[in-house]
Short mmCIF file of C-alpha atoms and ligand atoms in Angstrom, two decimals:
data_model
loop_
_atom_site.label_atom_id
_atom_site.label_comp_id
_atom_site.label_asym_id
_atom_site.label_seq_id
_atom_site.Cartn_x
_atom_site.Cartn_y
_atom_site.Cartn_z
CA MET A 1 0.19 0.16 -0.41
CA GLU A 2 0.97 3.46 -0.86
CA LYS A 3 0.10 7.11 0.88
CA HIS A 4 -1.86 8.78 -1.56
CA PRO A 5 -0.61 12.61 -2.16
CA GLY A 6 -3.93 13.86 -2.20
CA ALA A 7 -7.58 13.48 -0.68
CA ALA A 8 -10.94 12.02 -1.02
CA TYR A 9 -14.47 13.93 -0.30
CA TYR A 10 -17.63 12.13 -0.21
CA ALA A 11 -20.23 14.16 -1.19
CA PRO A 12 -23.67 12.39 -2.03
CA HIS A 13 -26.63 13.85 -3.71
CA ASN A 14 -26.35 17.39 -4.81
CA TRP A 15 -23.62 18.55 -2.65
CA MET A 16 -21.11 17.43 -5.26
CA LYS A 17 -21.05 20.74 -6.76
CA HIS A 18 -20.07 23.15 -3.97
CA VAL A 19 -17.02 19.99 -3.40
CA GLN A 20 -15.66 21.27 -6.57
CA ASP A 21 -16.20 24.58 -6.03
CA GLU A 22 -13.88 24.76 -2.33
CA VAL A 23 -11.11 21.95 -3.45
CA GLY A 24 -10.72 22.91 -7.31
CA ARG A 25 -11.82 20.47 -10.43
CA THR A 26 -8.52 19.44 -10.87
CA GLY A 27 -9.89 15.65 -9.58
CA ARG A 28 -11.70 12.36 -10.28
CA LYS A 29 -14.85 11.45 -9.54
CA TYR A 30 -16.26 8.03 -8.49
CA GLY A 31 -19.70 8.35 -7.95
CA ALA A 32 -19.81 10.34 -4.74
CA LEU A 33 -16.46 10.15 -4.40
CA TYR A 34 -14.25 13.24 -4.85
CA VAL A 35 -10.22 11.97 -5.28
CA THR A 36 -8.15 15.06 -5.47
CA GLU A 37 -3.73 14.85 -5.88
CA SER A 38 -3.70 18.16 -3.71
CA ASP A 39 -3.44 18.74 -0.25
CA PHE A 40 -6.78 18.31 1.62
CA ILE A 41 -8.95 21.75 2.49
CA HIS A 42 -11.51 21.39 5.22
CA SER A 43 -14.05 21.02 2.82
CA VAL A 44 -17.62 22.27 4.93
CA TRP A 45 -20.47 20.42 2.10
CA ALA A 46 -18.82 17.48 2.10
CA GLN A 47 -20.00 14.14 3.89
CA SER A 48 -16.55 12.72 4.97
CA ILE A 49 -12.81 13.52 3.89
CA TRP A 50 -11.11 10.64 3.34
CA THR A 51 -7.47 12.08 4.76
CA PRO A 52 -4.91 10.40 5.37
CA LEU A 53 -5.40 8.38 2.11
CA TYR A 54 -4.01 5.38 1.34
CA ASP A 55 -4.18 3.22 -2.45
CA CYS A 56 -3.34 -0.11 -1.91
CA ARG A 57 -3.07 -3.12 -4.92
CA PHE A 58 -3.43 -6.24 -4.51
CA SER A 59 -3.93 -10.17 -5.34
CA ASN A 60 -7.09 -11.23 -4.61
CA ALA A 61 -9.45 -10.38 -1.85
CA GLN A 62 -7.63 -11.97 0.69
CA ASP A 63 -4.61 -9.33 0.28
CA ALA A 64 -7.10 -6.69 0.24
CA ILE A 65 -8.39 -7.65 3.34
CA ARG A 66 -4.72 -7.93 5.07
CA GLN A 67 -3.92 -4.72 3.74
CA LEU A 68 -7.04 -3.36 5.54
CA GLN A 69 -6.43 -4.80 8.73
CA ALA A 70 -3.05 -3.28 8.78
CA LEU A 71 -4.23 -0.01 8.34
CA GLY A 72 -7.50 -0.25 10.73
CA LYS A 73 -9.53 -1.79 13.32
CA ASN A 74 -13.84 -1.13 12.19
CA TRP A 75 -14.20 -0.19 8.40
CA MET A 76 -17.46 0.96 6.55
CA PRO A 77 -17.26 0.32 2.93
CA TYR A 78 -18.56 2.86 -0.14
CA GLU A 79 -19.96 0.47 -2.48
CA TRP A 80 -19.56 2.12 -6.00
CA THR A 81 -18.62 -0.64 -8.35
CA LEU A 82 -17.81 -4.72 -7.83
CA LYS A 83 -20.96 -4.47 -5.30
CA GLU A 84 -19.44 -8.71 -4.79
CA LEU A 85 -16.13 -8.41 -4.04
CA SER A 86 -16.86 -5.60 -2.15
CA LYS A 87 -19.21 -7.73 0.32
CA GLU A 88 -16.93 -10.15 0.46
CA ILE A 89 -14.14 -8.19 1.62
CA SER A 90 -16.46 -6.07 4.29
CA ARG A 91 -18.07 -10.14 5.24
CA LYS A 92 -14.24 -10.96 6.73
CA ILE A 93 -13.49 -7.36 8.70
CA PRO A 94 -15.26 -5.36 11.56
CA THR A 95 -17.64 -3.72 9.58
CA VAL A 96 -19.85 -1.26 10.78
CA LEU A 97 -23.42 -0.55 8.48
CA PRO A 98 -25.22 2.52 9.00
CA LYS A 99 -28.41 1.97 10.93
CA THR A 100 -30.90 4.23 13.14
CA GLN A 101 -29.89 5.87 15.95
CA LYS A 102 -31.61 6.77 19.20
CA PHE A 103 -31.63 10.09 20.52
CA PRO A 104 -29.85 11.09 22.06
CA TYR A 105 -27.03 8.78 20.77
CA ASN A 106 -23.17 8.53 21.96
CA LEU A 107 -20.66 8.14 19.24
CA PRO A 108 -18.07 6.01 18.88
CA ASP A 109 -15.18 6.48 20.68
CA GLU A 110 -13.11 4.68 17.59
CA PRO A 111 -12.66 6.25 14.36
CA ILE A 112 -14.42 4.22 11.48
CA GLY A 113 -12.36 4.08 8.24
CA THR A 114 -13.78 4.12 4.93
CA TRP A 115 -12.98 2.63 1.79
CA MET A 116 -13.66 1.57 -1.85
CA LEU A 117 -12.92 -0.36 -4.60
CA LEU A 118 -11.57 1.02 -7.14
CA ASP A 119 -11.14 -2.04 -9.73
CA ASP A 120 -10.54 -5.38 -8.96
CA HIS A 121 -6.97 -5.26 -7.91
CA ARG A 122 -6.90 -1.86 -6.48
CA LEU A 123 -8.81 0.15 -3.59
CA LEU A 124 -8.91 3.64 -1.36
CA ALA A 125 -8.79 3.32 1.93
CA CYS A 126 -8.65 5.89 5.13
CA PRO A 127 -8.68 4.28 8.71
CA GLN A 128 -10.21 7.93 9.95
CA PRO A 129 -11.20 9.88 8.09
CA ILE A 130 -12.66 13.58 8.71
CA SER A 131 -16.57 12.72 10.18
CA PRO A 132 -17.56 10.70 13.12
CA PHE A 133 -19.87 8.52 11.48
CA GLY A 134 -17.39 6.65 8.65
CA LEU A 135 -18.81 7.93 5.66
CA GLY A 136 -20.76 10.84 7.44
CA ASN A 137 -24.09 9.50 7.26
CA LEU A 138 -26.51 10.05 10.90
CA MET A 139 -29.59 8.39 11.17
CA LEU A 140 -32.19 9.19 13.33
CA GLN A 141 -35.42 7.25 15.07
CA GLU A 142 -38.26 9.63 13.42
CA ASN A 143 -41.19 11.10 15.24
CA ASN A 144 -43.84 12.69 13.41
CA LYS A 145 -46.18 12.92 16.14
CA ASP A 146 -45.28 15.19 18.36
CA PRO A 147 -42.34 17.57 17.50
CA PRO A 148 -44.24 20.51 15.01
CA SER A 149 -42.04 20.53 12.51
CA SER A 150 -38.75 18.24 10.96
CA ALA A 151 -36.16 20.69 12.21
CA TYR A 152 -35.82 18.58 15.01
CA LEU A 153 -33.65 15.91 13.56
CA LYS A 154 -31.10 18.96 12.40
CA LEU A 155 -30.59 19.91 16.38
CA GLN A 156 -30.26 15.88 17.38
CA GLU A 157 -27.51 15.34 14.97
CA ALA A 158 -25.65 18.79 16.21
CA LEU A 159 -26.22 17.84 19.82
CA VAL A 160 -24.99 14.65 18.96
CA ARG A 161 -21.51 16.17 17.29
CA LEU A 162 -21.40 18.44 20.43
CA ARG A 163 -21.49 15.26 22.57
CA TYR A 164 -23.91 17.15 24.87
CA THR A 165 -27.30 16.81 25.89
CA PRO A 166 -28.90 19.03 28.13
CA ASN A 167 -30.24 18.41 31.46
CA ALA A 168 -33.10 19.35 33.59
CA SER A 169 -30.65 22.32 35.02
CA SER A 170 -30.01 23.54 31.68
CA PHE A 171 -31.04 26.85 30.74
CA CYS A 172 -30.67 27.73 26.71
CA ILE A 173 -31.93 29.79 24.16
CA ASP A 174 -33.89 28.41 20.44
CA ALA A 175 -33.50 32.40 18.67
CA GLY A 176 -35.78 31.94 15.04
CA ALA A 177 -37.72 28.83 17.46
CA CYS A 178 -41.15 28.81 15.36
CA PRO A 179 -42.87 26.55 15.05
CA GLY A 180 -41.29 24.57 18.03
CA GLY A 181 -39.17 21.78 16.49
CA TRP A 182 -35.85 22.87 18.72
CA SER A 183 -37.56 23.71 21.08
CA TRP A 184 -38.97 20.76 21.50
CA VAL A 185 -36.04 18.82 21.57
CA LEU A 186 -34.49 20.63 24.17
CA LEU A 187 -38.04 20.55 26.40
CA ALA A 188 -38.08 16.59 25.90
CA CYS A 189 -34.49 17.14 28.00
CA GLY A 190 -35.43 18.18 30.54
CA ALA A 191 -34.34 22.27 29.98
CA HIS A 192 -35.49 25.50 30.28
CA VAL A 193 -35.82 27.38 27.35
CA HIS A 194 -36.22 30.70 26.34
CA ALA A 195 -37.54 30.83 22.63
CA ILE A 196 -37.76 33.92 21.09
CA ASP A 197 -39.28 34.70 17.20
CA ARG A 198 -41.49 37.02 15.58
CA SER A 199 -43.97 34.51 15.68
CA PRO A 200 -45.77 32.63 18.56
CA LEU A 201 -44.84 28.43 18.28
CA ASP A 202 -46.68 25.48 18.07
CA PRO A 203 -49.44 25.65 21.36
CA ARG A 204 -48.17 22.94 22.40
CA ILE A 205 -45.17 24.31 23.20
CA MET A 206 -46.14 27.76 24.16
CA SER A 207 -47.63 25.97 27.04
CA HIS A 208 -44.85 24.09 28.46
CA PRO A 209 -43.95 24.49 31.70
CA LYS A 210 -40.71 25.17 30.99
CA LEU A 211 -40.73 27.47 28.33
CA SER A 212 -40.97 31.61 27.79
CA PHE A 213 -41.43 33.16 25.43
CA THR A 214 -39.89 36.43 23.68
CA LYS A 215 -41.77 38.25 20.19
CA ALA A 216 -38.58 39.82 18.88
CA ASN A 217 -35.67 40.10 16.78
CA ALA A 218 -33.20 37.64 17.61
CA PHE A 219 -30.74 39.60 17.26
CA THR A 220 -31.02 42.13 19.72
CA ILE A 221 -30.65 39.36 21.86
CA LEU A 222 -27.20 40.01 23.68
CA PRO A 223 -25.24 38.23 25.99
CA ALA A 224 -24.99 41.59 28.51
CA HIS A 225 -28.60 41.53 29.13
CA HIS A 226 -28.32 37.99 30.09
CA GLU A 227 -27.72 35.35 32.73
CA PRO A 228 -25.27 33.30 31.87
CA VAL A 229 -26.38 30.08 29.96
CA ASP A 230 -25.65 26.36 28.73
CA LEU A 231 -26.17 26.57 25.05
CA VAL A 232 -27.45 29.17 23.02
CA CYS A 233 -29.01 27.45 19.56
CA SER A 234 -30.19 29.91 16.79
CA ASP A 235 -31.98 28.87 13.17
CA VAL A 236 -33.07 31.95 12.17
CA ILE A 237 -33.22 32.79 8.53
CA CYS A 238 -30.97 35.67 7.95
CA TYR A 239 -27.43 36.67 5.71
CA PRO A 240 -24.69 34.87 7.34
CA ALA A 241 -22.43 37.72 7.84
CA VAL A 242 -25.56 38.74 10.24
CA LEU A 243 -25.55 35.45 12.17
CA TYR A 244 -21.19 35.58 12.61
CA ARG A 245 -21.82 39.66 14.29
CA TRP A 246 -24.32 38.00 16.49
CA VAL A 247 -22.11 34.69 17.83
CA MET A 248 -19.00 36.62 17.91
CA ASP A 249 -20.82 38.93 20.50
CA TRP A 250 -21.73 35.11 22.18
CA VAL A 251 -18.52 33.55 21.91
CA GLN A 252 -16.02 36.45 23.03
CA SER A 253 -18.66 37.84 26.15
CA GLY A 254 -17.90 34.67 27.95
CA LYS A 255 -21.62 34.06 29.19
CA THR A 256 -22.44 31.04 27.16
CA LYS A 257 -21.13 27.68 27.26
CA ARG A 258 -22.23 26.19 24.17
CA MET A 259 -23.41 27.29 21.01
CA ILE A 260 -25.58 26.09 17.75
CA VAL A 261 -26.45 27.65 14.92
CA THR A 262 -27.72 27.33 11.28
CA ILE A 263 -26.02 29.02 8.71
CA LYS A 264 -28.47 29.55 5.48
CA MET A 265 -27.37 29.80 2.20
CA GLN A 266 -29.76 32.55 -0.23
CA GLY A 267 -27.60 31.22 -4.06
CA ASN A 268 -24.72 30.50 -4.35
CA PRO A 269 -22.57 29.85 -0.59
CA ASP A 270 -20.82 33.34 1.17
CA TRP A 271 -17.41 31.32 1.35
CA GLN A 272 -16.07 34.52 3.14
CA THR A 273 -18.66 34.13 5.98
CA ILE A 274 -18.22 30.76 5.77
CA ARG A 275 -14.15 31.09 6.62
CA GLN A 276 -14.53 33.71 9.10
CA PHE A 277 -17.17 30.57 11.08
CA GLN A 278 -14.51 28.22 10.44
CA ALA A 279 -11.95 30.32 11.73
CA ILE A 280 -13.85 30.57 15.12
CA PRO A 281 -11.27 28.24 17.41
CA ASP A 282 -12.34 25.33 18.34
CA SER A 283 -15.60 25.43 16.74
CA CYS A 284 -16.91 22.45 13.07
CA VAL A 285 -18.69 23.83 9.93
CA TYR A 286 -20.49 20.74 8.48
CA HIS A 287 -23.23 19.80 6.20
CA GLY A 288 -24.87 17.06 8.33
CA SER A 289 -27.69 14.49 7.27
CA TYR A 290 -30.38 16.76 8.20
CA ASN A 291 -29.35 20.52 6.30
CA LYS A 292 -30.64 21.01 3.31
CA HIS A 293 -29.23 24.19 1.47
CA GLU A 294 -27.38 25.20 4.67
CA LEU A 295 -24.19 25.06 7.13
CA THR A 296 -24.48 24.04 10.72
CA TRP A 297 -21.85 25.34 13.07
CA ILE A 298 -21.41 24.17 16.37
CA TRP A 299 -19.08 25.63 19.14
CA PRO A 300 -16.47 24.58 21.36
CA SER A 301 -16.01 21.63 18.60
CA SER A 302 -12.85 20.06 18.66
CA LYS A 303 -13.78 17.19 16.47
CA PRO A 304 -15.99 17.42 13.09
C1 LIG B 1 -36.20 27.62 9.71
S1 LIG B 1 -37.70 28.73 10.56
C2 LIG B 1 -37.19 28.13 12.20
C3 LIG B 1 -37.38 26.42 13.04
C4 LIG B 1 -37.13 26.03 14.25
N1 LIG B 1 -36.16 26.11 14.20
C5 LIG B 1 -38.20 24.77 14.39
O1 LIG B 1 -37.68 24.17 15.14
O2 LIG B 1 -38.83 24.18 14.67
C6 LIG B 1 -36.87 30.15 11.17
C7 LIG B 1 -37.62 31.45 11.45
O3 LIG B 1 -36.53 32.20 11.74
C8 LIG B 1 -37.88 33.08 12.21
N2 LIG B 1 -36.96 34.33 12.20
C9 LIG B 1 -36.62 35.21 11.04
N3 LIG B 1 -35.92 36.39 11.42
C10 LIG B 1 -35.98 36.55 12.64
C11 LIG B 1 -35.21 37.31 13.21
N4 LIG B 1 -34.42 38.15 12.88
N5 LIG B 1 -35.86 37.56 14.66
C12 LIG B 1 -36.33 36.32 15.45
N6 LIG B 1 -36.58 35.33 14.44
C13 LIG B 1 -36.39 35.37 13.25
C14 LIG B 1 -38.69 33.24 11.33
O4 LIG B 1 -40.32 33.66 11.76
C15 LIG B 1 -38.62 31.58 11.23
O5 LIG B 1 -39.57 31.32 12.58
#
């Protein structure tokens, strides 16, 4: 096996174009995997970044298995081609397959390596990709009855990645909260929630004894006016630059321990502001399983 000079970016669905805008267009596409020869770039649109990347030439399935075992412990395949051979190899190494998880869910401590056959004598492998979920997809058990919007899954995913679950003594701010999917998640964890929106939330959420509500522009809610908070969230639809200024107020104030915000895109991504968010120390910008044309920023997060 040889160390590959570049990196691979896994980007299913419609996100490949944004990945190519980020990392350049000289790479090669294998289904949803984009392989470049240049140093890796921390692409926010890729679901999983394979770096360091290994290029393994093998004589037969047994040789492929031996090389993967030498590189790492747990593996998740991207079955793009030669699916039978891929399955034969997977059966003989510890293989993690994506499965639905119940929130709250603790991230695995061990990395999940990723690999893909290029042909019947060559594969690409990464023992520790940049994603806590191997290929990057988190599937959470859905609840179609209680939450007033499907946005609750986005917050659950962010809490999993933040490795934080609020509890009965937590105090959380939910900005841009209507109709109340995010507040529902926080209340279900037992937390006290202060929701802010221009419109009232779903009556089932509004009447919860641990919820307080302010009808206001969320960006007028500043840390200087507040007691310390465990978690500040925002799902406000707004320009990324406006959100960034508000986020920086909170981060610099020391009044909150954690933040989760979605960065909405209107048309082309606002790359300049995305890079500003990425530059906030100990934080992470990602495109999660439940994000549409938006990104999520979480802080603090030493791991993506
Ligand atoms: C995507 S929705 C939020 C969905 C919510 N997180 C949920 O889980 O149900 C965005 C919300 O932001 C609110 N909003 C937009 N601009 C706002 C502002 N400046 N201040 C407060 N709320 C705002 C809108 O009224 C809308 O309810």
